[in-house]
């Protein structure tokens, strides 16, 4: 410990800390003797002690602030990395879709082709090859399927469990008999009923209720019509004009002034005692 000094400024920080530690357990009498021996005032030692405590508190606050800043920095870095990955994914997907759209003319569907059409095996292979190439390039599956014009479920159905491309099986599928389908005998019974003298001039909408009054049920009204149509016995009869389809009225849409003009036609004039009304 330094001895008597001329001023407080000549005491180094290490010496001040040593004085605070050395006088921490002293009584007031011992502290007074110590201060006279070292040429100090008790107030100086109290100031040094307060400075040490303040420095320790400030150091703790700085440590907490630094820890909080590091935590925020890690969070910011994590967010930036996620944003970079997202942008890289979007960029790769956009690039893949742009390259895919350039080859869209190779797989463009014709005007006569419609949904549910039969797709040949070669065309299926070409479509799936382009689809896989776009997905490997970074494009999402649903967007690549949207560019082709075919749903993702359809492309998935074109593959077998082993990944091989399968041919459309609809042409090879056999027609199964429906469980409630009318048999040949039931159809002939309907025809014979319609040919009977009391039902020859009646439509099925009247034949079925009359049979129900007698406690007989052969088939529904729609089944009667379907059987008659199948055997070419459902035609227009009588002098009444056949039903015709009436076209819908023409509608116009105006997107600017003077594009659509309407004309009000006055009603027909009636002649009464030479005066038009």
Protein backbone atom coordinates (compact mmCIF):
# COMPACT_ATOMS: atom_id res chain seq x y z
CA UNK A 1 0.00 0.00 0.00
CA UNK A 2 1.31 3.44 -0.78
CA UNK A 3 2.08 5.64 2.14
CA UNK A 4 1.30 9.29 2.55
CA UNK A 5 0.51 10.98 -0.76
CA UNK A 6 -0.24 14.57 -1.65
CA UNK A 7 -3.58 14.01 -3.42
CA UNK A 8 -6.34 11.61 -4.26
CA UNK A 9 -5.42 11.60 -7.93
CA UNK A 10 -2.06 9.94 -7.17
CA UNK A 11 -3.77 6.76 -5.94
CA UNK A 12 -4.07 4.15 -8.68
CA UNK A 13 -7.34 2.20 -9.18
CA UNK A 14 -5.66 -0.95 -7.87
CA UNK A 15 -4.53 0.85 -4.73
CA UNK A 16 -7.99 2.32 -4.17
CA UNK A 17 -9.55 -1.13 -4.49
CA UNK A 18 -6.96 -2.55 -2.07
CA UNK A 19 -7.78 0.19 0.47
CA UNK A 20 -11.52 -0.53 0.19
CA UNK A 21 -10.92 -4.26 0.72
CA UNK A 22 -8.47 -3.67 3.61
CA UNK A 23 -10.78 -1.27 5.47
CA UNK A 24 -13.97 -3.25 4.94
CA UNK A 25 -13.71 -5.05 8.31
CA UNK A 26 -12.24 -2.19 10.37
CA UNK A 27 -14.06 -0.39 13.15
CA UNK A 28 -14.38 3.37 13.20
CA UNK A 29 -11.40 3.72 15.57
CA UNK A 30 -9.23 1.50 13.43
CA UNK A 31 -10.41 3.31 10.31
CA UNK A 32 -9.49 6.69 11.81
CA UNK A 33 -5.99 5.48 12.69
CA UNK A 34 -5.59 3.93 9.24
CA UNK A 35 -6.63 7.17 7.52
CA UNK A 36 -4.18 9.24 9.55
CA UNK A 37 -1.42 6.78 8.76
CA UNK A 38 -2.13 6.81 5.02
CA UNK A 39 -2.96 10.49 4.80
CA UNK A 40 -6.55 9.90 3.78
CA UNK A 41 -9.97 10.99 4.92
CA UNK A 42 -12.71 8.50 5.74
CA UNK A 43 -14.91 10.27 3.20
CA UNK A 44 -12.40 9.42 0.47
CA UNK A 45 -12.58 5.73 1.33
CA UNK A 46 -16.40 5.92 1.30
CA UNK A 47 -16.30 7.53 -2.16
CA UNK A 48 -13.91 4.84 -3.41
CA UNK A 49 -16.19 2.13 -2.00
CA UNK A 50 -19.25 3.69 -3.67
CA UNK A 51 -17.31 3.92 -6.94
CA UNK A 52 -16.38 0.23 -6.70
CA UNK A 53 -19.96 -0.77 -6.04
CA UNK A 54 -21.20 1.45 -8.87
CA UNK A 55 -18.62 0.00 -11.20
CA UNK A 56 -19.62 -3.54 -10.26
CA UNK A 57 -23.30 -2.69 -10.83
CA UNK A 58 -22.50 -1.01 -14.11
CA UNK A 59 -20.46 -4.00 -15.16
CA UNK A 60 -23.38 -6.31 -14.35
CA UNK A 61 -25.76 -4.12 -16.32
CA UNK A 62 -23.34 -4.06 -19.22
CA UNK A 63 -23.08 -7.84 -19.08
CA UNK A 64 -26.87 -8.16 -19.14
CA UNK A 65 -27.13 -5.65 -21.99
CA UNK A 66 -24.43 -7.51 -23.91
CA UNK A 67 -26.22 -10.83 -23.35
CA UNK A 68 -29.51 -9.30 -24.51
CA UNK A 69 -27.82 -7.83 -27.56
CA UNK A 70 -26.26 -11.20 -28.42
CA UNK A 71 -29.66 -12.84 -28.11
CA UNK A 72 -31.24 -10.26 -30.41
CA UNK A 73 -28.35 -10.64 -32.85
CA UNK A 74 -28.84 -14.42 -32.96
CA UNK A 75 -32.57 -13.93 -33.55
CA UNK A 76 -31.92 -11.41 -36.31
CA UNK A 77 -29.36 -13.70 -37.94
CA UNK A 78 -31.84 -16.59 -37.81
CA UNK A 79 -34.55 -14.45 -39.43
CA UNK A 80 -32.15 -13.24 -42.12
CA UNK A 81 -31.05 -16.78 -42.88
CA UNK A 82 -34.68 -17.90 -43.15
CA UNK A 83 -35.43 -14.96 -45.46
CA UNK A 84 -32.41 -15.79 -47.61
CA UNK A 85 -33.51 -19.44 -47.86
CA UNK A 86 -37.03 -18.37 -48.78
CA UNK A 87 -35.80 -15.97 -51.45
CA UNK A 88 -33.41 -18.58 -52.82
CA UNK A 89 -36.29 -21.05 -53.01
CA UNK A 90 -38.53 -18.51 -54.74
CA UNK A 91 -35.74 -17.59 -57.16
CA UNK A 92 -35.05 -21.23 -58.00
CA UNK A 93 -38.77 -21.90 -58.41
CA UNK A 94 -39.24 -18.85 -60.65
CA UNK A 95 -36.24 -19.79 -62.78
CA UNK A 96 -37.48 -23.36 -63.13
CA UNK A 97 -40.99 -22.23 -64.06
CA UNK A 98 -39.66 -19.78 -66.65
CA UNK A 99 -37.64 -22.53 -68.26
CA UNK A 100 -40.65 -24.81 -68.03
CA UNK A 101 -42.95 -22.29 -69.68
CA UNK A 102 -40.59 -22.03 -72.64
CA UNK A 103 -41.24 -25.71 -73.31
CA UNK A 104 -44.97 -25.33 -72.73
CA UNK A 105 -45.64 -25.25 -76.47
CA UNK A 106 -44.51 -28.88 -76.63
CA UNK A 107 -47.26 -29.97 -74.26
CA UNK A 108 -49.95 -27.43 -75.09
CA UNK A 109 -53.31 -29.12 -75.34
CA UNK A 110 -55.30 -28.68 -78.53
CA UNK A 111 -58.66 -26.95 -78.84
CA UNK A 112 -60.46 -30.25 -79.46
CA UNK A 113 -59.04 -31.87 -76.33
CA UNK A 114 -61.06 -31.68 -73.17
CA UNK A 115 -60.98 -32.82 -69.61
CA UNK A 116 -61.12 -36.60 -69.16
CA UNK A 117 -59.68 -37.35 -72.57
CA UNK A 118 -57.49 -40.39 -73.21
CA UNK A 119 -53.80 -39.48 -73.02
CA UNK A 120 -51.42 -41.73 -74.98
CA UNK A 121 -48.52 -43.36 -73.18
CA UNK A 122 -45.88 -41.34 -75.06
CA UNK A 123 -47.53 -38.07 -74.19
CA UNK A 124 -47.82 -39.15 -70.56
CA UNK A 125 -44.11 -39.92 -70.46
CA UNK A 126 -43.24 -36.54 -71.98
CA UNK A 127 -45.48 -34.63 -69.58
CA UNK A 128 -44.15 -36.43 -66.51
CA UNK A 129 -40.54 -35.93 -67.67
CA UNK A 130 -41.09 -32.18 -67.96
CA UNK A 131 -42.92 -32.15 -64.63
CA UNK A 132 -40.07 -33.97 -62.84
CA UNK A 133 -37.50 -31.66 -64.43
CA UNK A 134 -39.34 -28.59 -63.16
CA UNK A 135 -39.73 -30.02 -59.64
CA UNK A 136 -36.02 -30.93 -59.45
CA UNK A 137 -35.19 -27.40 -60.61
CA UNK A 138 -37.00 -25.95 -57.58
CA UNK A 139 -40.59 -25.47 -58.75
CA UNK A 140 -43.42 -26.56 -56.51
CA UNK A 141 -45.46 -29.53 -57.64
CA UNK A 142 -48.81 -27.76 -57.84
CA UNK A 143 -47.41 -24.85 -59.86
CA UNK A 144 -45.64 -27.16 -62.30
CA UNK A 145 -48.87 -29.11 -62.73
CA UNK A 146 -50.77 -25.84 -63.30
CA UNK A 147 -48.36 -24.88 -66.10
CA UNK A 148 -48.98 -28.21 -67.82
CA UNK A 149 -52.72 -27.86 -67.40
CA UNK A 150 -53.15 -31.19 -65.61
CA UNK A 151 -53.90 -31.65 -61.93
CA UNK A 152 -51.25 -33.03 -59.62
CA UNK A 153 -53.53 -35.92 -58.66
CA UNK A 154 -53.78 -36.96 -62.32
CA UNK A 155 -49.99 -36.95 -62.72
CA UNK A 156 -49.69 -39.03 -59.55
CA UNK A 157 -52.26 -41.50 -60.87
CA UNK A 158 -50.23 -41.95 -64.05
CA UNK A 159 -47.43 -43.57 -62.04
CA UNK A 160 -47.47 -47.03 -60.58
CA UNK A 161 -46.26 -47.87 -57.06
CA UNK A 162 -42.78 -48.54 -58.47
CA UNK A 163 -42.69 -45.21 -60.32
CA UNK A 164 -43.29 -46.59 -63.82
CA UNK A 165 -45.66 -44.76 -66.16
CA UNK A 166 -48.84 -46.75 -66.73
CA UNK A 167 -51.14 -46.70 -69.74
CA UNK A 168 -54.74 -45.54 -69.57
CA UNK A 169 -56.79 -48.57 -68.55
CA UNK A 170 -60.21 -47.20 -69.51
CA UNK A 171 -60.24 -48.72 -73.03
CA UNK A 172 -59.56 -52.14 -71.52
CA UNK A 173 -62.18 -51.89 -68.79
CA UNK A 174 -65.22 -54.11 -69.21
CA UNK A 175 -68.75 -52.86 -68.68
CA UNK A 176 -70.24 -54.31 -65.54
CA UNK A 177 -73.88 -54.96 -64.99
CA UNK A 178 -75.48 -52.65 -62.47
CA UNK A 179 -77.21 -54.35 -59.54
CA UNK A 180 -80.53 -52.54 -60.16
CA UNK A 181 -80.40 -52.71 -63.95
CA UNK A 182 -83.59 -53.90 -65.64
CA UNK A 183 -83.44 -57.34 -67.16
CA UNK A 184 -84.61 -58.15 -70.68
CA UNK A 185 -87.80 -59.73 -69.29
CA UNK A 186 -88.58 -56.61 -67.23
CA UNK A 187 -88.07 -54.35 -70.22
CA UNK A 188 -90.34 -56.58 -72.32
CA UNK A 189 -93.00 -56.43 -69.59
CA UNK A 190 -92.87 -52.61 -69.72
CA UNK A 191 -93.24 -52.65 -73.50
CA UNK A 192 -96.13 -55.10 -73.36
CA UNK A 193 -97.88 -52.94 -70.78
CA UNK A 194 -97.50 -49.83 -72.94
CA UNK A 195 -98.87 -51.78 -75.95
CA UNK A 196 -102.07 -52.78 -74.18
CA UNK A 197 -105.23 -51.22 -75.57
CA UNK A 198 -106.09 -49.27 -72.41
CA UNK A 199 -102.56 -47.76 -72.27
CA UNK A 200 -101.79 -47.25 -75.96
CA UNK A 201 -102.63 -43.54 -75.96
CA UNK A 202 -101.32 -42.69 -72.50
CA UNK A 203 -97.86 -41.44 -71.54
CA UNK A 204 -95.84 -43.15 -68.80
CA UNK A 205 -96.71 -40.32 -66.41
CA UNK A 206 -100.31 -41.67 -66.45
CA UNK A 207 -99.57 -45.38 -66.94
CA UNK A 208 -97.51 -45.73 -63.74
CA UNK A 209 -100.22 -44.22 -61.45
CA UNK A 210 -102.94 -46.37 -63.06
CA UNK A 211 -100.83 -49.50 -62.51
CA UNK A 212 -100.25 -48.42 -58.91
CA UNK A 213 -104.03 -48.17 -58.39
CA UNK A 214 -104.24 -51.80 -59.50
CA UNK A 215 -101.44 -52.77 -57.10
CA UNK A 216 -98.91 -53.40 -59.89
CA UNK A 217 -95.44 -51.86 -59.97
CA UNK A 218 -93.15 -52.62 -62.89
CA UNK A 219 -90.71 -49.70 -62.81
CA UNK A 220 -90.53 -45.99 -62.19
CA UNK A 221 -91.86 -43.40 -64.59
CA UNK A 222 -88.35 -42.43 -65.72
CA UNK A 223 -87.59 -46.11 -66.40
CA UNK A 224 -90.69 -46.34 -68.61
CA UNK A 225 -89.51 -43.35 -70.63
CA UNK A 226 -85.97 -44.74 -70.83
CA UNK A 227 -87.15 -48.16 -72.08
CA UNK A 228 -89.45 -46.62 -74.69
CA UNK A 229 -86.64 -44.38 -75.90
CA UNK A 230 -84.24 -47.31 -76.04
CA UNK A 231 -86.60 -49.25 -78.32
CA UNK A 232 -87.41 -46.17 -80.46
CA UNK A 233 -91.01 -45.89 -79.26
CA UNK A 234 -90.79 -42.48 -77.64
CA UNK A 235 -91.77 -39.98 -80.34
CA UNK A 236 -94.02 -36.97 -80.64
CA UNK A 237 -97.64 -37.87 -81.50
CA UNK A 238 -100.74 -35.84 -82.24
CA UNK A 239 -101.37 -32.44 -83.82
CA UNK A 240 -99.66 -30.52 -81.03
CA UNK A 241 -96.38 -28.97 -82.11
CA UNK A 242 -93.33 -30.64 -80.63
CA UNK A 243 -91.47 -28.84 -77.92
CA UNK A 244 -88.85 -26.50 -79.23
CA UNK A 245 -85.91 -24.90 -77.52
CA UNK A 246 -86.26 -21.15 -77.10
CA UNK A 247 -82.96 -19.29 -77.27
CA UNK A 248 -82.10 -16.97 -74.46
CA UNK A 249 -82.51 -13.26 -75.13
CA UNK A 250 -79.45 -11.51 -76.41
CA UNK A 251 -77.66 -9.43 -73.81
CA UNK A 252 -75.23 -6.61 -74.37
CA UNK A 253 -72.57 -5.15 -72.11
CA UNK A 254 -71.50 -1.53 -72.35
CA UNK A 255 -68.05 -0.52 -71.18
CA UNK A 256 -68.26 3.07 -72.40
CA UNK A 257 -70.66 5.74 -73.64
CA UNK A 258 -72.65 5.34 -76.88
CA UNK A 259 -71.96 1.61 -77.16
CA UNK A 260 -75.48 0.22 -76.57
CA UNK A 261 -78.64 1.99 -77.72
CA UNK A 262 -82.14 0.94 -76.66
CA UNK A 263 -85.27 1.77 -78.66
CA UNK A 264 -88.70 1.99 -77.03
CA UNK A 265 -91.35 0.59 -79.39
CA UNK A 266 -94.85 2.05 -78.76
CA UNK A 267 -97.81 -0.35 -78.52
CA UNK A 268 -100.03 -0.97 -81.54
CA UNK A 269 -102.66 1.68 -82.17
CA UNK A 270 -106.31 0.74 -81.88
CA UNK A 271 -108.87 2.13 -84.34
CA UNK A 272 -112.10 3.31 -82.74
CA UNK A 273 -114.55 5.66 -84.46
CA UNK A 274 -111.83 6.98 -86.69
CA UNK A 275 -109.63 8.15 -83.81
CA UNK A 276 -106.23 6.64 -83.09
CA UNK A 277 -105.61 6.13 -79.42
